[in-house]
């Protein structure tokens, strides 16, 4: 009987030791995954910022010969945007800060294209302006509207809508294709956006693209709660 009790105690000790070791290995694996995800997110941000900057600089460069005074205003808009991108780089920002950045970008593009572009913009943050959101989460799809949209034809409207309520935010874009750009960006921009959404929000974010022969539509839903 004493031998059986002794074996039981030894078995219990071994089981506890194995359980502790398994928990330690599980914790180490979780820390490793978190570290890898953080590194991947940083890499995606590093890809995004130059991508955005180069495209914006090209927009201003196109303005210099056409209208120097307008280009000057565009540089002022860009400086506000760069301040946000370069110096404000936390993991999350207030939704109102992100929306202000998007509005500055839209203003810059409106300066560039002037009356040739038919741009319908609707932004309503409701009661969610202080909710936290990952920075630069909208810029890729907003940028594509101007990059691939038919900005030279006022009869082909471009639509940008961002609305939020109770921490649920939706970004909707629509544009006709520019005849000289038959496909919207399905490269680094959209791929990086999808990966960021998966890493940061998981199943709390949903991103859908709808294409026809002449049009391109995106809908991005994020639950910020």
mmCIF file of N, CA, C and O in Angstrom, residues 18 59 96 157 181 185 189 196 216:
data_model
loop_
_atom_site.group_PDB
_atom_site.id
_atom_site.type_symbol
_atom_site.label_atom_id
_atom_site.label_comp_id
_atom_site.label_asym_id
_atom_site.label_seq_id
_atom_site.Cartn_x
_atom_site.Cartn_y
_atom_site.Cartn_z
ATOM 1 N N UNK A 18 5.269 18.261 -15.951
ATOM 2 C CA UNK A 18 4.987 18.279 -17.388
ATOM 3 C C UNK A 18 4.009 19.393 -17.751
ATOM 4 O O UNK A 18 4.155 20.065 -18.774
ATOM 5 N N UNK A 59 2.070 63.837 -57.432
ATOM 6 C CA UNK A 59 0.904 64.693 -57.632
ATOM 7 C C UNK A 59 1.296 66.167 -57.597
ATOM 8 O O UNK A 59 0.858 66.970 -58.439
ATOM 9 N N UNK A 96 -10.865 60.632 -35.098
ATOM 10 C CA UNK A 96 -10.941 61.997 -35.643
ATOM 11 C C UNK A 96 -9.599 62.435 -36.241
ATOM 12 O O UNK A 96 -9.572 63.182 -37.232
ATOM 13 N N UNK A 157 -18.481 60.153 -61.755
ATOM 14 C CA UNK A 157 -18.198 60.564 -60.371
ATOM 15 C C UNK A 157 -17.354 59.546 -59.610
ATOM 16 O O UNK A 157 -17.398 58.350 -59.879
ATOM 17 N N UNK A 181 -5.746 53.473 -67.112
ATOM 18 C CA UNK A 181 -5.391 52.621 -65.970
ATOM 19 C C UNK A 181 -6.532 51.646 -65.754
ATOM 20 O O UNK A 181 -7.441 51.878 -64.972
ATOM 21 N N UNK A 185 -5.133 49.113 -57.979
ATOM 22 C CA UNK A 185 -3.926 48.556 -57.382
ATOM 23 C C UNK A 185 -4.233 47.272 -56.624
ATOM 24 O O UNK A 185 -4.860 47.289 -55.588
ATOM 25 N N UNK A 189 -0.132 47.754 -52.219
ATOM 26 C CA UNK A 189 -1.068 48.535 -51.423
ATOM 27 C C UNK A 189 -2.192 47.707 -50.832
ATOM 28 O O UNK A 189 -2.382 47.657 -49.612
ATOM 29 N N UNK A 196 -2.501 43.837 -42.819
ATOM 30 C CA UNK A 196 -2.617 44.655 -41.609
ATOM 31 C C UNK A 196 -3.953 44.417 -40.919
ATOM 32 O O UNK A 196 -4.024 44.285 -39.694
ATOM 33 N N UNK A 216 -15.050 50.176 -60.019
ATOM 34 C CA UNK A 216 -14.321 49.525 -58.936
ATOM 35 C C UNK A 216 -14.900 50.030 -57.617
ATOM 36 O O UNK A 216 -14.965 51.238 -57.378
#
